[in-house]
Structure formats: structure tokens, C-alpha cells
mmCIF file of C-alpha atoms in Angstrom:
data_model
loop_
_atom_site.group_PDB
_atom_site.id
_atom_site.type_symbol
_atom_site.label_atom_id
_atom_site.label_comp_id
_atom_site.label_asym_id
_atom_site.label_seq_id
_atom_site.Cartn_x
_atom_site.Cartn_y
_atom_site.Cartn_z
ATOM 1 C CA MET A 1 116.260 -8.439 4.600
ATOM 2 C CA PHE A 2 116.958 -5.098 2.924
ATOM 3 C CA THR A 3 113.598 -3.268 3.176
ATOM 4 C CA LYS A 4 112.031 0.111 2.389
ATOM 5 C CA LYS A 5 108.828 1.984 3.188
ATOM 6 C CA ILE A 6 106.564 2.990 0.328
ATOM 7 C CA GLY A 7 106.567 6.782 0.434
ATOM 8 C CA ASN A 8 105.113 8.160 3.643
ATOM 9 C CA THR A 9 102.911 5.119 4.246
ATOM 10 C CA ASP A 10 103.406 2.385 6.822
ATOM 11 C CA ILE A 11 103.722 -0.173 4.007
ATOM 12 C CA GLU A 12 107.122 -1.842 4.344
ATOM 13 C CA VAL A 13 108.413 -3.991 1.489
ATOM 14 C CA SER A 14 111.567 -5.798 0.421
ATOM 15 C CA ALA A 15 113.855 -3.290 -1.315
ATOM 16 C CA MET A 16 113.340 -5.254 -4.528
ATOM 17 C CA GLY A 17 110.020 -6.455 -5.892
ATOM 18 C CA ILE A 18 109.218 -9.059 -8.511
ATOM 19 C CA GLY A 19 107.746 -7.888 -11.822
ATOM 20 C CA CYS A 20 105.103 -10.169 -13.317
ATOM 21 C CA TRP A 21 104.789 -8.909 -16.893
ATOM 22 C CA ALA A 22 106.776 -11.756 -18.451
ATOM 23 C CA ILE A 23 104.821 -14.531 -16.731
ATOM 24 C CA GLY A 24 101.591 -13.211 -18.234
ATOM 25 C CA GLY A 25 102.630 -14.877 -21.473
ATOM 26 C CA PRO A 26 101.690 -13.757 -24.977
ATOM 27 C CA ALA A 27 99.432 -10.760 -25.676
ATOM 28 C CA PHE A 28 98.940 -8.659 -28.789
ATOM 29 C CA ASN A 29 97.909 -5.315 -30.208
ATOM 30 C CA LEU A 30 94.970 -5.173 -32.620
ATOM 31 C CA ASP A 31 97.415 -5.372 -35.527
ATOM 32 C CA GLY A 32 98.827 -8.635 -34.173
ATOM 33 C CA THR A 33 102.134 -7.230 -32.927
ATOM 34 C CA ALA A 34 103.416 -8.702 -29.678
ATOM 35 C CA ILE A 35 103.141 -6.865 -26.339
ATOM 36 C CA GLY A 36 103.966 -9.836 -24.110
ATOM 37 C CA TRP A 37 107.187 -11.740 -23.445
ATOM 38 C CA GLY A 38 106.459 -14.885 -25.413
ATOM 39 C CA ASP A 39 105.635 -18.371 -24.213
ATOM 40 C CA VAL A 40 105.998 -19.247 -20.540
ATOM 41 C CA ASN A 41 105.421 -22.277 -18.346
ATOM 42 C CA ASP A 42 102.812 -21.528 -15.679
ATOM 43 C CA GLU A 43 104.117 -24.205 -13.336
ATOM 44 C CA ASP A 44 107.596 -22.671 -13.478
ATOM 45 C CA SER A 45 106.105 -19.228 -12.865
ATOM 46 C CA VAL A 46 104.317 -20.329 -9.699
ATOM 47 C CA LYS A 47 107.457 -22.108 -8.452
ATOM 48 C CA GLY A 48 109.391 -18.896 -8.994
ATOM 49 C CA LEU A 49 106.825 -16.811 -7.131
ATOM 50 C CA HIS A 50 106.850 -19.239 -4.199
ATOM 51 C CA ALA A 51 110.659 -19.210 -4.115
ATOM 52 C CA ALA A 52 110.650 -15.404 -4.028
ATOM 53 C CA ILE A 53 108.233 -15.348 -1.089
ATOM 54 C CA ASP A 54 110.247 -17.977 0.776
ATOM 55 C CA ALA A 55 113.389 -15.872 0.214
ATOM 56 C CA GLY A 56 111.756 -12.842 1.808
ATOM 57 C CA ILE A 57 110.439 -10.900 -1.192
ATOM 58 C CA THR A 58 107.256 -9.116 -0.161
ATOM 59 C CA LEU A 59 106.443 -6.933 -3.202
ATOM 60 C CA PHE A 60 104.880 -8.275 -6.396
ATOM 61 C CA ASP A 61 103.996 -5.998 -9.303
ATOM 62 C CA THR A 62 101.560 -6.962 -12.062
ATOM 63 C CA SER A 63 98.806 -5.480 -14.245
ATOM 64 C CA ASN A 64 95.420 -6.592 -15.484
ATOM 65 C CA MET A 65 96.890 -6.117 -18.992
ATOM 66 C CA TYR A 66 99.771 -8.595 -18.563
ATOM 67 C CA GLY A 67 98.625 -11.626 -20.502
ATOM 68 C CA CYS A 68 95.163 -10.011 -20.513
ATOM 69 C CA GLY A 69 94.469 -11.094 -16.934
ATOM 70 C CA HIS A 70 96.674 -14.197 -16.913
ATOM 71 C CA SER A 71 99.476 -12.701 -14.812
ATOM 72 C CA GLU A 72 97.043 -11.600 -12.105
ATOM 73 C CA THR A 73 95.391 -15.028 -12.121
ATOM 74 C CA LEU A 74 98.737 -16.800 -11.672
ATOM 75 C CA LEU A 75 99.795 -14.415 -8.920
ATOM 76 C CA GLY A 76 96.481 -14.916 -7.127
ATOM 77 C CA GLU A 77 96.975 -18.683 -7.203
ATOM 78 C CA ALA A 78 100.567 -18.412 -5.987
ATOM 79 C CA LEU A 79 99.601 -16.124 -3.102
ATOM 80 C CA ARG A 80 96.719 -18.249 -1.860
ATOM 81 C CA GLY A 81 97.229 -18.627 1.878
ATOM 82 C CA ARG A 82 100.129 -16.140 1.805
ATOM 83 C CA ARG A 83 98.312 -12.863 1.110
ATOM 84 C CA ASP A 84 99.085 -11.442 4.556
ATOM 85 C CA ARG A 85 102.831 -11.818 3.853
ATOM 86 C CA VAL A 86 102.976 -9.716 0.690
ATOM 87 C CA VAL A 87 102.212 -6.371 -0.918
ATOM 88 C CA ILE A 88 100.414 -6.471 -4.272
ATOM 89 C CA SER A 89 100.858 -3.779 -6.898
ATOM 90 C CA THR A 90 98.689 -3.907 -10.024
ATOM 91 C CA LYS A 91 97.494 -1.570 -12.762
ATOM 92 C CA PHE A 92 94.433 -0.460 -14.713
ATOM 93 C CA GLY A 93 93.535 1.507 -17.808
ATOM 94 C CA TRP A 94 93.736 -0.792 -20.822
ATOM 95 C CA VAL A 95 90.690 -2.496 -22.317
ATOM 96 C CA PHE A 96 91.366 -6.036 -23.525
ATOM 97 C CA ASP A 97 89.812 -9.222 -24.849
ATOM 98 C CA ALA A 98 90.994 -11.976 -22.499
ATOM 99 C CA GLU A 99 89.981 -14.820 -24.798
ATOM 100 C CA ARG A 100 91.932 -13.467 -27.776
ATOM 101 C CA ARG A 101 94.627 -11.916 -25.560
ATOM 102 C CA MET A 102 94.184 -8.678 -27.438
ATOM 103 C CA LYS A 103 94.565 -5.061 -26.285
ATOM 104 C CA LEU A 104 91.626 -3.047 -27.626
ATOM 105 C CA GLY A 105 92.240 0.494 -26.358
ATOM 106 C CA TYR A 106 92.007 2.323 -23.058
ATOM 107 C CA ASP A 107 89.334 3.558 -20.667
ATOM 108 C CA ILE A 108 90.072 5.409 -17.418
ATOM 109 C CA SER A 109 86.581 6.647 -16.699
ATOM 110 C CA PRO A 110 85.458 6.350 -13.044
ATOM 111 C CA ALA A 111 83.061 3.514 -13.868
ATOM 112 C CA TYR A 112 85.667 1.516 -15.760
ATOM 113 C CA ILE A 113 88.312 2.037 -13.070
ATOM 114 C CA ARG A 114 85.927 0.483 -10.564
ATOM 115 C CA GLU A 115 85.033 -2.325 -12.955
ATOM 116 C CA SER A 116 88.728 -3.008 -13.573
ATOM 117 C CA LEU A 117 89.455 -3.027 -9.855
ATOM 118 C CA GLU A 118 86.753 -5.600 -9.201
ATOM 119 C CA GLY A 119 88.186 -7.795 -11.967
ATOM 120 C CA SER A 120 91.673 -7.557 -10.484
ATOM 121 C CA LEU A 121 90.424 -8.328 -6.978
ATOM 122 C CA LYS A 122 88.735 -11.473 -8.272
ATOM 123 C CA ARG A 123 91.746 -12.698 -10.254
ATOM 124 C CA LEU A 124 94.147 -11.914 -7.401
ATOM 125 C CA GLN A 125 91.837 -13.570 -4.850
ATOM 126 C CA THR A 126 91.953 -10.622 -2.456
ATOM 127 C CA ASP A 127 89.625 -7.931 -1.150
ATOM 128 C CA TYR A 128 92.031 -4.991 -1.428
ATOM 129 C CA ILE A 129 94.984 -3.809 -3.519
ATOM 130 C CA ASP A 130 98.022 -2.308 -1.798
ATOM 131 C CA VAL A 131 99.291 -0.210 -4.727
ATOM 132 C CA TYR A 132 97.132 0.679 -7.752
ATOM 133 C CA PHE A 133 98.747 2.251 -10.828
ATOM 134 C CA LEU A 134 97.307 4.057 -13.806
ATOM 135 C CA HIS A 135 98.859 2.106 -16.678
ATOM 136 C CA VAL A 136 98.124 4.458 -19.587
ATOM 137 C CA PRO A 137 101.029 6.916 -20.047
ATOM 138 C CA THR A 138 99.243 9.372 -22.338
ATOM 139 C CA CYS A 139 95.725 10.606 -21.650
ATOM 140 C CA SER A 140 94.079 14.010 -21.493
ATOM 141 C CA THR A 141 94.393 16.304 -18.484
ATOM 142 C CA GLU A 142 90.657 16.017 -17.866
ATOM 143 C CA GLU A 143 90.793 12.199 -17.936
ATOM 144 C CA THR A 144 93.832 12.142 -15.653
ATOM 145 C CA GLU A 145 92.279 14.435 -13.055
ATOM 146 C CA GLU A 146 89.036 12.446 -13.054
ATOM 147 C CA ALA A 147 90.996 9.190 -12.610
ATOM 148 C CA ARG A 148 92.998 10.749 -9.775
ATOM 149 C CA ASP A 149 89.801 11.768 -7.965
ATOM 150 C CA THR A 150 88.417 8.248 -8.340
ATOM 151 C CA LEU A 151 91.613 6.778 -6.889
ATOM 152 C CA ASN A 152 91.391 9.120 -3.905
ATOM 153 C CA SER A 153 87.872 7.815 -3.299
ATOM 154 C CA LEU A 154 89.044 4.198 -3.532
ATOM 155 C CA VAL A 155 91.681 4.856 -0.863
ATOM 156 C CA ARG A 156 89.083 6.380 1.449
ATOM 157 C CA GLU A 157 86.806 3.384 0.822
ATOM 158 C CA GLY A 158 89.585 0.950 1.774
ATOM 159 C CA LYS A 159 89.682 -0.714 -1.648
ATOM 160 C CA ILE A 160 93.291 0.364 -2.253
ATOM 161 C CA ARG A 161 95.992 1.566 0.149
ATOM 162 C CA THR A 162 97.894 3.948 -2.116
ATOM 163 C CA TYR A 163 98.243 4.679 -5.807
ATOM 164 C CA GLY A 164 100.515 6.062 -8.512
ATOM 165 C CA TRP A 165 101.101 6.263 -12.239
ATOM 166 C CA SER A 166 103.255 4.085 -14.472
ATOM 167 C CA VAL A 167 104.719 6.868 -16.599
ATOM 168 C CA ASP A 168 108.140 8.209 -17.580
ATOM 169 C CA ASP A 169 107.086 11.856 -18.006
ATOM 170 C CA ALA A 170 107.605 13.826 -14.777
ATOM 171 C CA SER A 171 105.572 16.803 -16.005
ATOM 172 C CA ARG A 172 102.524 14.557 -16.375
ATOM 173 C CA ALA A 173 103.165 12.626 -13.168
ATOM 174 C CA LYS A 174 103.149 15.785 -11.040
ATOM 175 C CA CYS A 175 99.344 16.041 -10.915
ATOM 176 C CA PHE A 176 99.295 12.668 -9.155
ATOM 177 C CA ALA A 177 102.362 13.266 -6.968
ATOM 178 C CA GLU A 178 100.744 16.336 -5.418
ATOM 179 C CA GLU A 179 97.993 14.184 -3.864
ATOM 180 C CA LYS A 180 98.514 12.881 -0.323
ATOM 181 C CA TYR A 181 97.273 9.382 -1.161
ATOM 182 C CA CYS A 182 99.714 9.047 -4.070
ATOM 183 C CA GLN A 183 102.907 7.677 -2.539
ATOM 184 C CA VAL A 184 104.630 5.974 -5.459
ATOM 185 C CA MET A 185 105.446 6.304 -9.155
ATOM 186 C CA GLN A 186 106.532 3.613 -11.587
ATOM 187 C CA PHE A 187 109.059 4.441 -14.277
ATOM 188 C CA SER A 188 111.786 2.905 -16.399
ATOM 189 C CA GLU A 189 115.210 3.080 -14.738
ATOM 190 C CA ASN A 190 118.373 1.197 -15.619
ATOM 191 C CA ILE A 191 122.019 1.828 -16.479
ATOM 192 C CA PHE A 192 121.032 2.822 -20.019
ATOM 193 C CA GLU A 193 117.932 4.825 -19.012
ATOM 194 C CA ASP A 194 118.588 7.118 -16.062
ATOM 195 C CA ASN A 195 115.359 9.085 -15.671
ATOM 196 C CA GLU A 196 116.661 12.117 -13.807
ATOM 197 C CA GLU A 197 113.384 14.026 -14.038
ATOM 198 C CA MET A 198 111.394 11.246 -12.392
ATOM 199 C CA GLU A 199 114.130 10.864 -9.780
ATOM 200 C CA LYS A 200 113.805 14.580 -8.990
ATOM 201 C CA LEU A 201 110.025 14.236 -8.731
ATOM 202 C CA ILE A 202 110.076 11.380 -6.230
ATOM 203 C CA GLU A 203 112.748 13.172 -4.218
ATOM 204 C CA GLU A 204 110.727 16.398 -4.179
ATOM 205 C CA TYR A 205 107.571 14.673 -2.977
ATOM 206 C CA GLN A 206 109.373 12.046 -0.867
ATOM 207 C CA ILE A 207 107.566 9.172 -2.515
ATOM 208 C CA SER A 208 108.819 5.814 -3.792
ATOM 209 C CA GLY A 209 109.835 4.844 -7.299
ATOM 210 C CA PHE A 210 109.086 1.353 -8.585
ATOM 211 C CA ASN A 211 111.618 0.830 -11.361
ATOM 212 C CA ARG A 212 110.540 -0.936 -14.523
ATOM 213 C CA SER A 213 113.165 -2.647 -16.697
ATOM 214 C CA PRO A 214 116.027 -2.414 -14.158
ATOM 215 C CA LEU A 215 117.830 -5.067 -16.235
ATOM 216 C CA ALA A 216 117.038 -3.377 -19.574
ATOM 217 C CA MET A 217 114.625 -6.159 -20.529
ATOM 218 C CA GLY A 218 117.303 -8.776 -19.830
ATOM 219 C CA VAL A 219 120.173 -7.132 -21.715
ATOM 220 C CA LEU A 220 122.042 -6.253 -18.499
ATOM 221 C CA THR A 221 122.052 -9.869 -17.331
ATOM 222 C CA GLY A 222 124.796 -10.544 -19.872
ATOM 223 C CA LYS A 223 123.014 -13.626 -21.194
ATOM 224 C CA PHE A 224 122.583 -12.355 -24.760
ATOM 225 C CA SER A 225 125.073 -12.557 -27.626
ATOM 226 C CA THR A 226 125.083 -11.438 -31.252
ATOM 227 C CA GLY A 227 123.454 -14.739 -32.218
ATOM 228 C CA SER A 228 120.588 -14.524 -29.723
ATOM 229 C CA ARG A 229 117.088 -14.434 -31.223
ATOM 230 C CA LEU A 230 113.708 -13.842 -29.585
ATOM 231 C CA GLN A 231 110.347 -15.468 -30.243
ATOM 232 C CA LYS A 232 108.047 -13.607 -32.631
ATOM 233 C CA ASN A 233 105.416 -13.408 -29.888
ATOM 234 C CA ASP A 234 107.930 -11.673 -27.602
ATOM 235 C CA ILE A 235 107.767 -7.857 -27.609
ATOM 236 C CA ARG A 236 111.579 -7.800 -27.655
ATOM 237 C CA GLY A 237 111.591 -9.796 -30.892
ATOM 238 C CA ARG A 238 109.495 -7.381 -32.942
ATOM 239 C CA GLU A 239 110.927 -4.299 -34.573
ATOM 240 C CA GLY A 240 110.154 -1.214 -32.517
ATOM 241 C CA GLY A 241 109.150 -3.240 -29.463
ATOM 242 C CA SER A 242 112.166 -2.125 -27.430
ATOM 243 C CA ARG A 243 115.075 0.274 -27.891
ATOM 244 C CA PHE A 244 117.470 -2.489 -26.829
ATOM 245 C CA PHE A 245 116.536 -4.952 -29.578
ATOM 246 C CA THR A 246 116.600 -4.887 -33.371
ATOM 247 C CA ASN A 247 116.176 -7.486 -36.126
ATOM 248 C CA GLY A 248 114.951 -10.024 -33.581
ATOM 249 C CA GLY A 249 118.030 -9.779 -31.352
ATOM 250 C CA VAL A 250 119.927 -7.410 -29.081
ATOM 251 C CA ASP A 251 121.243 -4.203 -30.632
ATOM 252 C CA ALA A 252 125.021 -4.655 -30.983
ATOM 253 C CA ALA A 253 125.663 -1.246 -29.412
ATOM 254 C CA TYR A 254 124.121 -2.418 -26.146
ATOM 255 C CA LEU A 255 126.049 -5.691 -26.181
ATOM 256 C CA LYS A 256 129.207 -3.599 -26.459
ATOM 257 C CA LYS A 257 128.154 -1.457 -23.492
ATOM 258 C CA VAL A 258 127.386 -4.476 -21.323
ATOM 259 C CA GLU A 259 130.768 -5.985 -22.071
ATOM 260 C CA ALA A 260 132.506 -2.684 -21.292
ATOM 261 C CA ILE A 261 131.035 -2.474 -17.782
ATOM 262 C CA ARG A 262 130.869 -6.193 -16.979
ATOM 263 C CA GLU A 263 134.016 -6.141 -14.821
ATOM 264 C CA ILE A 264 132.600 -3.397 -12.586
ATOM 265 C CA LEU A 265 129.147 -4.968 -12.324
ATOM 266 C CA THR A 266 130.647 -8.279 -11.197
ATOM 267 C CA GLN A 267 133.061 -6.944 -8.593
ATOM 268 C CA GLY A 268 132.795 -8.607 -5.191
ATOM 269 C CA GLY A 269 131.206 -11.743 -6.566
ATOM 270 C CA ARG A 270 128.067 -10.191 -8.045
ATOM 271 C CA THR A 271 126.535 -11.415 -11.279
ATOM 272 C CA PRO A 272 125.872 -8.799 -13.989
ATOM 273 C CA ALA A 273 122.186 -8.709 -13.004
ATOM 274 C CA GLN A 274 123.027 -8.174 -9.339
ATOM 275 C CA GLY A 275 125.373 -5.356 -10.279
ATOM 276 C CA ALA A 276 122.714 -3.731 -12.445
ATOM 277 C CA LEU A 277 120.206 -3.861 -9.582
ATOM 278 C CA GLY A 278 122.836 -2.371 -7.274
ATOM 279 C CA TRP A 279 123.146 0.523 -9.746
ATOM 280 C CA VAL A 280 119.399 1.262 -9.439
ATOM 281 C CA TRP A 281 119.556 1.360 -5.625
ATOM 282 C CA ALA A 282 122.589 3.636 -5.760
ATOM 283 C CA ARG A 283 120.801 6.126 -8.015
ATOM 284 C CA SER A 284 118.186 7.005 -5.379
ATOM 285 C CA GLY A 285 117.244 5.934 -1.891
ATOM 286 C CA HIS A 286 113.628 6.023 -3.046
ATOM 287 C CA ASN A 287 114.137 3.426 -5.798
ATOM 288 C CA ILE A 288 112.660 -0.070 -5.581
ATOM 289 C CA PRO A 289 113.553 -2.125 -8.690
ATOM 290 C CA ILE A 290 111.042 -4.710 -9.903
ATOM 291 C CA PRO A 291 112.891 -7.110 -12.252
ATOM 292 C CA GLY A 292 110.809 -9.685 -14.069
ATOM 293 C CA PHE A 293 111.459 -13.386 -14.466
ATOM 294 C CA LYS A 294 110.549 -16.489 -16.424
ATOM 295 C CA ASN A 295 112.227 -19.200 -14.353
ATOM 296 C CA LEU A 296 113.512 -20.116 -10.919
ATOM 297 C CA ARG A 297 117.151 -19.445 -11.808
ATOM 298 C CA GLN A 298 116.359 -15.808 -12.582
ATOM 299 C CA ILE A 299 114.449 -15.433 -9.297
ATOM 300 C CA ASN A 300 117.388 -16.786 -7.309
ATOM 301 C CA ASP A 301 119.873 -14.570 -9.144
ATOM 302 C CA ASN A 302 117.823 -11.416 -8.606
ATOM 303 C CA VAL A 303 116.987 -12.114 -4.971
ATOM 304 C CA LYS A 304 120.661 -12.517 -4.057
ATOM 305 C CA ALA A 305 121.230 -8.900 -5.157
ATOM 306 C CA LEU A 306 119.661 -7.886 -1.841
ATOM 307 C CA GLU A 307 122.688 -9.340 -0.044
ATOM 308 C CA PHE A 308 125.008 -6.963 -1.909
ATOM 309 C CA GLY A 309 122.905 -3.784 -1.864
ATOM 310 C CA PRO A 310 123.802 -0.600 -3.792
ATOM 311 C CA LEU A 311 126.946 -0.100 -5.832
ATOM 312 C CA SER A 312 129.556 2.223 -4.334
ATOM 313 C CA GLU A 313 129.963 5.822 -5.442
ATOM 314 C CA LYS A 314 133.262 4.854 -7.062
ATOM 315 C CA GLN A 315 131.640 2.076 -9.073
ATOM 316 C CA MET A 316 128.851 4.412 -10.179
ATOM 317 C CA GLN A 317 131.376 6.986 -11.375
ATOM 318 C CA GLU A 318 133.436 4.385 -13.225
ATOM 319 C CA ILE A 319 130.364 3.104 -15.076
ATOM 320 C CA SER A 320 129.370 6.642 -16.004
ATOM 321 C CA VAL A 321 132.785 7.450 -17.413
ATOM 322 C CA ILE A 322 133.000 4.240 -19.436
ATOM 323 C CA LEU A 323 129.573 4.679 -21.024
ATOM 324 C CA LYS A 324 130.206 8.333 -21.864
ATOM 325 C CA ASN A 325 133.380 7.384 -23.681
ATOM 326 C CA LEU A 326 131.853 4.614 -25.802
#
């Protein structure tokens, strides 16, 4: 199994994790707009999680906000009796109504961080969290520093093992990265979104990067066409929900890009998804992609990417040239 250490900790994980946003199911903003990935089958989700564990995946990333607690609950059920075999990453910061599956706002005060942690521990059926992320990308400097101090205390108390921030802004992330207990950041990274500033940050501080959207929310799997349409309760199906989608389907410009690089991504017997994951590993030795899933087929496809590893330097250069010329 292709593995990596998380930052300077002794926490070793599979070089790819499994993201659990999609399996949380529907969730909404106060105005009713979707922030989840549409309808899912819980039985299929648990089967997929079990298959990932059996295949050697040891990192699972979720949030208390995914499905307003539902993703954590499912993951806790799937990991029952297997907790000692895996590393759990979850997040805090958003306030939500679980019954209505509604995001209400955010709170990262010390008291609410501790309250959120206890809720996550209960849903995940565990007594500690391996990696705990701040999930709110924009908050005041004072709030951020206070949250950071609380997280340091939680590490010392043994409630969490390390922490980070799910944010794409390196200038904001630095105040966390400077702390010895912060050994990981989470940020968006894929062929269409190469976050050089966050890559520089994790290199400078020698910490890990958990990569959100390594498959560009499914676009890089090659499964979409001009006629593809998303559910209205899927964040990808609402206008403004994702840069990759418009009018309920994939933006034609991205379909063109996928087609242009398909031959390179699939060299050596890879699928497009496996090639896209190989691109993320090739970008930085600190990267750990965390693709999501909705079914067993997607789990199996993603897991096999570990057998191929990173793309070659030549392949990376060819992809870069093609995309620049489109």
C-alpha cells in the first residue's frame, strides 16, 4: 500500500483518503439552495466504506456539516469494530439544524468548538479525533486565533491528535501552520485548480495537504457529457454552486478540457479518475487526495489509483501545455 505520514506526526495513512461529503446526502442553506450532493443510498455508502477499508484505505475525511451530521453517523456505523484500523478526519465551525438539514451560520468560539467536538465523537462512535479541521474559510483574525488556541488545548488533552484548516487562502492559513500541533491543511487541488500558494505553504512548514475535489467534483472522471443533468438538491446542479457546472450540467469548456487530456490521463491502463489522482500526487509529495464517492464502483476505481501512483514529469508537462493552449 502506498502510504504517507501526516506532517511531522507518527500518523501513517494510505496516500489517498476517502471523502465523505457526498454520502451525507442533501443539505441546504437558509434560502433553500443546495449544499449537499443530492440523494444517496445509505446501504450503498456503508458498503463502499467497508470496501475501502478492506482494500487498505486508512484515511476517511468528513465534517459535522455534511448532511448535518448524517455523514459522521454513517461513518461511525461503518467503522464500528474497525476504529483501530483507520484515521478519522472531521471538521467543525458551522451551526446547523439536523432535523431540517439546514445550515444556520457559524460559531468557532471555544465553547462551541468543544460542543461540536463532543457531538462528532458521539456520531462517530469514538473517544478521539485524529485530524480536526476548522471548516469556516472566512472569519476574523481574533476568532481564528482563539480557535487555534482551543485546538492546541484539545491536542494536549488527548481529544484530538492534530489539526488544520480547510481553506484555500495561504495568507490566512499561515497563522495555523506556524503552530507545532497543526500538521495538515485541506485545500482544493485538481488539474483545473492548482493551488500553488497552498502548495508552497505546506512545503515551507513540511506539513500535509488533504486535497478536496481532486476529481473536480466528478468532472475529471469523464463520466459527464453535454446532456448530463444534476439533481436540484445537488450543489453541482444549482447555479453558482460550482465553477465546473452551469445550467444544471457541466460547463462545456471543462468537457472540452477533459477530452483534450483524456489520452494522457489513461496511459498505461489508468481510467481518467486514476490519472487525475496521479496528477495530484505528482504536484507535491505532501499531497493526499480525498476523492468522494456515492457507490462501490467509484470506490473501486479510486482505490486502484494507488497501484499506479503519480503521473510522470513528462505527462505533467504534456497536460500543462495542452491546457494552456486551449
